[in-house]
PDB file of C-alpha atoms in Angstrom:
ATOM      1  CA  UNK A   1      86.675  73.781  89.630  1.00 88.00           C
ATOM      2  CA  UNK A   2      84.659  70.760  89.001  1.00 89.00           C
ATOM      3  CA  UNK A   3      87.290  69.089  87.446  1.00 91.00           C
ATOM      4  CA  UNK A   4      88.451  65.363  89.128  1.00 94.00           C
ATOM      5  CA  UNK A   5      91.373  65.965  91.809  1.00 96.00           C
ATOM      6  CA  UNK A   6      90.514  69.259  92.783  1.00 97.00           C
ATOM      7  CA  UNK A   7      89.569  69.504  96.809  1.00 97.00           C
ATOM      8  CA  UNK A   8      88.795  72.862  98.142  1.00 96.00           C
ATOM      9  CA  UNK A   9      88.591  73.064 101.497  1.00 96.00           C
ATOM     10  CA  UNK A  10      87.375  76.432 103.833  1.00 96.00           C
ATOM     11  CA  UNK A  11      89.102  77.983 106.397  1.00 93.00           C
ATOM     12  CA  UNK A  12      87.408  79.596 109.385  1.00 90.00           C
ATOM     13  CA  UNK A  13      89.096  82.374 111.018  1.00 81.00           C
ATOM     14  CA  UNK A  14      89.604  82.740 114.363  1.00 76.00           C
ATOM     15  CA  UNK A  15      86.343  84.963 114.328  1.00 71.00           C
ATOM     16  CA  UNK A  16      84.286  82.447 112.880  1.00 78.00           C
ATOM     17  CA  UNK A  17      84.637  84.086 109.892  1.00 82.00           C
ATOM     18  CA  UNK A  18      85.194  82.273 105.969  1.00 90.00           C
ATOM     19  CA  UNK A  19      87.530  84.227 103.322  1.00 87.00           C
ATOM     20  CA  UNK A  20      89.646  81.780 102.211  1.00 87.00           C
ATOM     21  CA  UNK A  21      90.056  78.535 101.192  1.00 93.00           C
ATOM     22  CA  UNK A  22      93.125  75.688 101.234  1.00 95.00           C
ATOM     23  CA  UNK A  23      93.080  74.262  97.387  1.00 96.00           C
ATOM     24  CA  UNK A  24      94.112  70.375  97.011  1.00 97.00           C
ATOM     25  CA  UNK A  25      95.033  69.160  93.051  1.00 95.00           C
ATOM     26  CA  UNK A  26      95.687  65.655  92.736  1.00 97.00           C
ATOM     27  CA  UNK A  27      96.597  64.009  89.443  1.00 96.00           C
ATOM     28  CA  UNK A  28      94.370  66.705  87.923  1.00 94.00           C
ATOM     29  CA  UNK A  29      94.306  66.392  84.140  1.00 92.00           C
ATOM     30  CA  UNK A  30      93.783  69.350  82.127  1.00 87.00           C
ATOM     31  CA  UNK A  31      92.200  68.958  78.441  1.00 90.00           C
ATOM     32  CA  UNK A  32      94.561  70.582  75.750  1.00 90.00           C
ATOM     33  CA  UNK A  33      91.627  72.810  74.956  1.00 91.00           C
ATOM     34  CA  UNK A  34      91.749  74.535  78.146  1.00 89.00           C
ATOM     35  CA  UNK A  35      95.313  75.554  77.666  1.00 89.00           C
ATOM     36  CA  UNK A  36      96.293  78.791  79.100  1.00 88.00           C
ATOM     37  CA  UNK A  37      99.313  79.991  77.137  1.00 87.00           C
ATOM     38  CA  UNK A  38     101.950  78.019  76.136  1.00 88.00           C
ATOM     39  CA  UNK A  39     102.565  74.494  77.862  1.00 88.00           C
ATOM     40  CA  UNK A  40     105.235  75.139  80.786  1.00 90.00           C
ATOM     41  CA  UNK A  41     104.722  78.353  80.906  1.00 90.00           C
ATOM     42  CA  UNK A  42     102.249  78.677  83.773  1.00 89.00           C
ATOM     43  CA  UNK A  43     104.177  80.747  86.076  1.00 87.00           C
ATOM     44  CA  UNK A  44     104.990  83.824  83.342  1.00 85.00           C
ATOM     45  CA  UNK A  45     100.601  83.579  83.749  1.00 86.00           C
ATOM     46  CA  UNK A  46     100.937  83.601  87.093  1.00 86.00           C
ATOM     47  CA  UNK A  47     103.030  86.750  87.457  1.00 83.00           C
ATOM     48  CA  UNK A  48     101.134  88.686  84.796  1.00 82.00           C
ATOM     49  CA  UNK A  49      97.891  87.999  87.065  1.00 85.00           C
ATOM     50  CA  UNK A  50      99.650  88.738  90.320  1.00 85.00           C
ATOM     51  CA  UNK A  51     101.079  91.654  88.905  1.00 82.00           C
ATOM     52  CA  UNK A  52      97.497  93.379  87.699  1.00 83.00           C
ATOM     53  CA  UNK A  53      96.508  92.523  91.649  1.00 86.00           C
ATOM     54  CA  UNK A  54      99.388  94.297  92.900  1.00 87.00           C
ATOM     55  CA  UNK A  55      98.284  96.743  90.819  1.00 85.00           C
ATOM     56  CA  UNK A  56      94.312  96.978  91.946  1.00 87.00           C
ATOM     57  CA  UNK A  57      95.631  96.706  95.810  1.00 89.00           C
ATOM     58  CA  UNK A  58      97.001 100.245  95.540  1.00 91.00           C
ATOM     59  CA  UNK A  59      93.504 101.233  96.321  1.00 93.00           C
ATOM     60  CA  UNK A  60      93.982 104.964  95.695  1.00 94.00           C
ATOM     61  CA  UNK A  61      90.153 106.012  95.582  1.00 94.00           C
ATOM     62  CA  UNK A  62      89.207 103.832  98.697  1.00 94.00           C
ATOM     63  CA  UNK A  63      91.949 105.208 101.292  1.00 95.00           C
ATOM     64  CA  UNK A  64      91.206 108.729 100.255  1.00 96.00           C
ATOM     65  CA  UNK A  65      87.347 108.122 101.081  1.00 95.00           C
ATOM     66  CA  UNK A  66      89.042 106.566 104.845  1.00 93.00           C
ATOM     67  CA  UNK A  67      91.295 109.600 105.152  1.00 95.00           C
ATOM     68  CA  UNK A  68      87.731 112.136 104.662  1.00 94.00           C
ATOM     69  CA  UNK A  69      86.286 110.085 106.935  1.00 92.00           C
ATOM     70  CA  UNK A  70      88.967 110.097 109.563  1.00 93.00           C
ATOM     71  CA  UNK A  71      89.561 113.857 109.918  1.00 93.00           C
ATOM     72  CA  UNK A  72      85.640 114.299 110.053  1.00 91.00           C
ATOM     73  CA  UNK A  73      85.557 111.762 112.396  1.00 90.00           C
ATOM     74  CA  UNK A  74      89.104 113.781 114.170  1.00 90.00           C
ATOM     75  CA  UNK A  75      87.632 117.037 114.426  1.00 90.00           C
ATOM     76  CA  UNK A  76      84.162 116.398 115.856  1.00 85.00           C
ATOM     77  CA  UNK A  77      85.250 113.626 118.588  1.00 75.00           C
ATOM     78  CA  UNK A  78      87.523 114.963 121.943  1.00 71.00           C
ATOM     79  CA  UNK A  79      90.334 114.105 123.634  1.00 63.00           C
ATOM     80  CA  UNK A  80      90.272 113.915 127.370  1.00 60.00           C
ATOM     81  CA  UNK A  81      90.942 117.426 127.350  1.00 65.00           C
ATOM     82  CA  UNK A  82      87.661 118.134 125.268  1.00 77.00           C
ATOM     83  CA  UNK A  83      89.469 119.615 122.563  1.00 84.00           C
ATOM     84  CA  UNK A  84      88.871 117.244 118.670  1.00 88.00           C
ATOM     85  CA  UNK A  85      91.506 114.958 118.529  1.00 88.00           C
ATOM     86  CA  UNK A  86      92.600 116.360 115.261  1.00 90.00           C
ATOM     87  CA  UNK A  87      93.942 118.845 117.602  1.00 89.00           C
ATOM     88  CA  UNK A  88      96.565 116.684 119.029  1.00 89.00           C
ATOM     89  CA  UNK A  89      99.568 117.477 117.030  1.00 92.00           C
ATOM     90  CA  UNK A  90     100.546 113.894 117.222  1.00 93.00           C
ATOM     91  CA  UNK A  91      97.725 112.799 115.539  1.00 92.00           C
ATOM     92  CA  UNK A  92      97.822 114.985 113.350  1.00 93.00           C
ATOM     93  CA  UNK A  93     100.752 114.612 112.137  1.00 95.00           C
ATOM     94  CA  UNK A  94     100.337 111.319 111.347  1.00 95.00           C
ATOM     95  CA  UNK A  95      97.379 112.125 109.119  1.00 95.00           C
ATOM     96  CA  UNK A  96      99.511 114.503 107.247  1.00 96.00           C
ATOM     97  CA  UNK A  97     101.725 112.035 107.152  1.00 96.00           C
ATOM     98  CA  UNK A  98      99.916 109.457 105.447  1.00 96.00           C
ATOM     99  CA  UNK A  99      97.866 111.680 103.135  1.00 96.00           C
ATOM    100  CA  UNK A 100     101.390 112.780 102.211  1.00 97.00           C
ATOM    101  CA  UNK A 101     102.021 108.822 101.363  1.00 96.00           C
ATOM    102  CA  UNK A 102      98.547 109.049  99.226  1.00 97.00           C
ATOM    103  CA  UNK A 103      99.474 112.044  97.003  1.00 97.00           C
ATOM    104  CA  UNK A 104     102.846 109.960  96.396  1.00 95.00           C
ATOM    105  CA  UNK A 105     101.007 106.713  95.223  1.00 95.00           C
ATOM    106  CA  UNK A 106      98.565 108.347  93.798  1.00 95.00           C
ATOM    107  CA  UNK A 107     101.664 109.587  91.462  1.00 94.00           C
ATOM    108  CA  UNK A 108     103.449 106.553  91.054  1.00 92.00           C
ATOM    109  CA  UNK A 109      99.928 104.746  89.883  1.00 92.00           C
ATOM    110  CA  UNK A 110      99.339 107.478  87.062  1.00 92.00           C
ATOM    111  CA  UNK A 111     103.012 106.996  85.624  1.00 90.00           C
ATOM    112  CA  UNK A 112     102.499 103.081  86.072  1.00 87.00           C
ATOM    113  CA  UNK A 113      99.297 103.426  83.549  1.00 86.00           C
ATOM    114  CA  UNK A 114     101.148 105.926  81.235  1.00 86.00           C
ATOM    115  CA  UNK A 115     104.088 103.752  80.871  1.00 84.00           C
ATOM    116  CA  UNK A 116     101.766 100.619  80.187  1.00 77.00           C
ATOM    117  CA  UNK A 117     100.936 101.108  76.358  1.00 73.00           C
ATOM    118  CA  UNK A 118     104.930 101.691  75.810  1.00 77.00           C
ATOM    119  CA  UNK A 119     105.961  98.567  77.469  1.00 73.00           C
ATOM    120  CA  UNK A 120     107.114  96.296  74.603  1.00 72.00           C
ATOM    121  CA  UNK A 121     107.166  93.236  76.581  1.00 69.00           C
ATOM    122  CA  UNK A 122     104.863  91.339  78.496  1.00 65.00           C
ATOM    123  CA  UNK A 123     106.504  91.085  81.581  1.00 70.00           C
ATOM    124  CA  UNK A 124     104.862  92.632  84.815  1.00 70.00           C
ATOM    125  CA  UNK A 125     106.186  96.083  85.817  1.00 79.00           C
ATOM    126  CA  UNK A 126     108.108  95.918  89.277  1.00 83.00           C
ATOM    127  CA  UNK A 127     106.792  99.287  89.885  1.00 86.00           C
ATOM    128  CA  UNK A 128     103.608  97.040  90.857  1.00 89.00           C
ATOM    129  CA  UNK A 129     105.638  95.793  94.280  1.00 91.00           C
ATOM    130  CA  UNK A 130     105.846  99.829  94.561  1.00 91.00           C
ATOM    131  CA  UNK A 131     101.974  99.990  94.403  1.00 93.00           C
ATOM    132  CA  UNK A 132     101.380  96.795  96.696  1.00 94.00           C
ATOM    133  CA  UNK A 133     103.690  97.832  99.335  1.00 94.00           C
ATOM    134  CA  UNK A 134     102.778 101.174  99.680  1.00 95.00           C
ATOM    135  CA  UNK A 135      99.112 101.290  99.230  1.00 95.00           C
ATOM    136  CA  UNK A 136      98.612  98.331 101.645  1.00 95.00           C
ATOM    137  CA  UNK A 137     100.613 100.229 103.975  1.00 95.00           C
ATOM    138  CA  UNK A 138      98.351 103.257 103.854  1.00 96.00           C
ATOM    139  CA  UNK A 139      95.430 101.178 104.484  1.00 95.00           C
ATOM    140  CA  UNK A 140      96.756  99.889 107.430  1.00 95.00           C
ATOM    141  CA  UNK A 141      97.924 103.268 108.817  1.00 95.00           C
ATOM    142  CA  UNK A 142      94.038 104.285 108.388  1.00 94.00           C
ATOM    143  CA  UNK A 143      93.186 101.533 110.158  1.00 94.00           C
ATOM    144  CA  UNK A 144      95.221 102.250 112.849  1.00 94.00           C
ATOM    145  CA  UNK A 145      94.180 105.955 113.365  1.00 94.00           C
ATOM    146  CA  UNK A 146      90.541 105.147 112.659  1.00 92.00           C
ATOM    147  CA  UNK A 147      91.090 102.828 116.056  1.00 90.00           C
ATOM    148  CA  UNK A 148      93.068 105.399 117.837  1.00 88.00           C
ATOM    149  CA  UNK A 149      90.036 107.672 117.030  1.00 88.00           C
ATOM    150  CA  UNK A 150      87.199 105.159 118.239  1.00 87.00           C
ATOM    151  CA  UNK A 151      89.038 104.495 121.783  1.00 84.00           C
ATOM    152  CA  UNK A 152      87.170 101.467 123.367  1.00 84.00           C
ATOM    153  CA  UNK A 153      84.534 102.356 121.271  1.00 83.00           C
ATOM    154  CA  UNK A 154      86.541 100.416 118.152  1.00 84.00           C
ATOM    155  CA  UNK A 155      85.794  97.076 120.432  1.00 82.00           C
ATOM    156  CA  UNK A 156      82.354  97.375 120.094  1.00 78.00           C
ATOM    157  CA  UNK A 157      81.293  94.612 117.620  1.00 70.00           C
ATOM    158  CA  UNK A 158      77.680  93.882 115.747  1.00 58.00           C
ATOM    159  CA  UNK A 159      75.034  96.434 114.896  1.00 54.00           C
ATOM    160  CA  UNK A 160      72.886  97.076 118.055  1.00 53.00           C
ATOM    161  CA  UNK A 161      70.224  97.819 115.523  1.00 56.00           C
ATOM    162  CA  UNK A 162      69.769  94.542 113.690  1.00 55.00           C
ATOM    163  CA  UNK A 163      67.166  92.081 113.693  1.00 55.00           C
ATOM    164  CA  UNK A 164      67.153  90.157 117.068  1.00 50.00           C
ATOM    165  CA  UNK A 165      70.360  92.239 118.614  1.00 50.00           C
ATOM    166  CA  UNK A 166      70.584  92.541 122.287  1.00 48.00           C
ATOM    167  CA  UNK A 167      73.723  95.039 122.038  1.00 54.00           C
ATOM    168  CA  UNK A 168      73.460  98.207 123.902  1.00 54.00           C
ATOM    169  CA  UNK A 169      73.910 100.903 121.808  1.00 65.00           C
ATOM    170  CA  UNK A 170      77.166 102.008 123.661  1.00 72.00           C
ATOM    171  CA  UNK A 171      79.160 103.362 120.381  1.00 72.00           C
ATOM    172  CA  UNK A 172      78.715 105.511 117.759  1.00 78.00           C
ATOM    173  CA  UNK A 173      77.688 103.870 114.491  1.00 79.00           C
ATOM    174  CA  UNK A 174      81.165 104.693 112.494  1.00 80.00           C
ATOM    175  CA  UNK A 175      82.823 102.866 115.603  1.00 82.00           C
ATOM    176  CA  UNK A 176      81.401  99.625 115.296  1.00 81.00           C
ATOM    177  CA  UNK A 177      83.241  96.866 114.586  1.00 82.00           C
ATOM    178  CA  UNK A 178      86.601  99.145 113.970  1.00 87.00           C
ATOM    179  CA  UNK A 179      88.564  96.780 115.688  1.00 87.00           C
ATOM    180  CA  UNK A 180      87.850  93.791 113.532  1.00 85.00           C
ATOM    181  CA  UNK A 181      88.921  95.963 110.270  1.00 87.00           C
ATOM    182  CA  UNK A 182      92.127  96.676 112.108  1.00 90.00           C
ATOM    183  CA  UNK A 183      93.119  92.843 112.543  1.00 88.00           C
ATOM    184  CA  UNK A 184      91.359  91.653 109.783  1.00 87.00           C
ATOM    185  CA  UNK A 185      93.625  93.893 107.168  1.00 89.00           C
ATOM    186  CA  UNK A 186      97.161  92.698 108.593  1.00 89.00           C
ATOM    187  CA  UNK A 187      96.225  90.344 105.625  1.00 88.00           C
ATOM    188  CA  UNK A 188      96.786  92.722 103.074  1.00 89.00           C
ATOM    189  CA  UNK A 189     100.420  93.160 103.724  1.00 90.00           C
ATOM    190  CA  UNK A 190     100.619  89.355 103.019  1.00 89.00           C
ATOM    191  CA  UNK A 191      98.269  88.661 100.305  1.00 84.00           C
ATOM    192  CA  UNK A 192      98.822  88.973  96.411  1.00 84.00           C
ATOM    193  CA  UNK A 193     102.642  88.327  97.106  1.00 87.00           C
ATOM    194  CA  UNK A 194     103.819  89.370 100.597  1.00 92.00           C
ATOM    195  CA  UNK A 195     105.544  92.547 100.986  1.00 92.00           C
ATOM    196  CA  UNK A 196     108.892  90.979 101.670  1.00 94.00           C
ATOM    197  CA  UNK A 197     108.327  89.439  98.960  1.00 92.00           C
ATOM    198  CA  UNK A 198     107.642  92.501  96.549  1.00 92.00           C
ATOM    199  CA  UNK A 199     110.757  94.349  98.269  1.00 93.00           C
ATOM    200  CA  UNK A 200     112.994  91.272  97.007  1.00 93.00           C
ATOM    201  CA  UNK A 201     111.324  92.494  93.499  1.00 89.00           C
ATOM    202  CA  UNK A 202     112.200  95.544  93.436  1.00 89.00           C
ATOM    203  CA  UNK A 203     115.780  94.564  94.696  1.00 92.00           C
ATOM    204  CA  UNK A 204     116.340  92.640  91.355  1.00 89.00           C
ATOM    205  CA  UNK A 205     114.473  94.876  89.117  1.00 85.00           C
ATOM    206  CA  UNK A 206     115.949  98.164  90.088  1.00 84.00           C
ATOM    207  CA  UNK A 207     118.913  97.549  91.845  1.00 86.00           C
ATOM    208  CA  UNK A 208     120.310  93.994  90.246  1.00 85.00           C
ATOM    209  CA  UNK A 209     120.748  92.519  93.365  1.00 81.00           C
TER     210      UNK A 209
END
């Protein structure tokens, strides 16, 4: 990154917030020694690395963790009727729903890792647009429920508790900041290839389209 012609510059989300970055190369030059695989052949490296972070944004572990959390979370806070919202068979439902959409992924990403060792070629498995779309998907789906659980609490932002806070503790502490998560991850559907993107794929790899 040090290298002449290369200009990163940050971007500051709307929140004030610093993720990402823009990345300038100008007439960068490249030693021979620092060769990545064969000369021209940068994108086939590109798509094998894109394809192991479709891969890791399947995220089994982490949205069965959110999915605990949200049904404990469900059953101890009320509706306006005072019965837990896990209750509502709405709500439920859509919890069933997407833990349904879990125990599928969580499926597709075992036969994705059996099938690895056999794979004779290099290429990246399509069934890694499977993983992206779907587990980014399900991550966004907790989000939403996790904010449909908080009420107006999810727009409570900062920790009341921290050094120098003036907040009003006027949430619960799992509510905090709930609403941020929920915009912040409409990234994920776009990131690491967007899902458009991965359902073109899929269209070539499985269906020759």
């Amino acid at each position: 990154m040090k290298t002449p012609g290369i200009t990163v510059r940050p971007i500051i989300t709307i929140e004030g917030g610093h993720e990402v970055n823009e990345v300038f190369l100008d007439d960068v030059k490249v030693p021979v020694e620092n060769l990545v695989g064969e000369e021209n052949r940068g994108w086939d490296c590109a798509k094998f690395l894109l394809g192991n972070e479709r891969f890791g944004q399947a995220r089994v572990g982490a949205s069965r963790e959110r999915i605990r959390r949200l049904k404990k979370i469900a059953s101890t806070e009320s509706m306006d009727g005072g019965q837990p919202l896990m209750q509502d068979p709405d709500f439920a439902r859509k919890v069933t729903e997407i833990e349904v959409e879990l125990k599928a992924l969580e499926m597709t990403v075992m036969r994705v890792i059996a099938t690895e060792s056999k794979r004779k070629d290099k290429k990246p498995d399509p069934a890694t647009s499977v993983l992206k779309i779907k587990g980014t998907e399900i991550q966004q789906m907790c989000s939403e429920l996790l904010m449909k659980a908080a009420g107006p609490y999810a727009w409570v932002d900062g920790d009341p508790e921290a050094e120098g806070s003036n907040d009003i503790d006027v949430a619960p502490d799992w509510a905090f900041g709930l609403a941020g998560v929920y915009f912040n991850w409409r990234k994920q559907s776009i990131y690491g290839g967007s899902n458009e993107i991965q359902r073109n794929i899929m269209a070539k790899a499985f269906l020759g389209l």
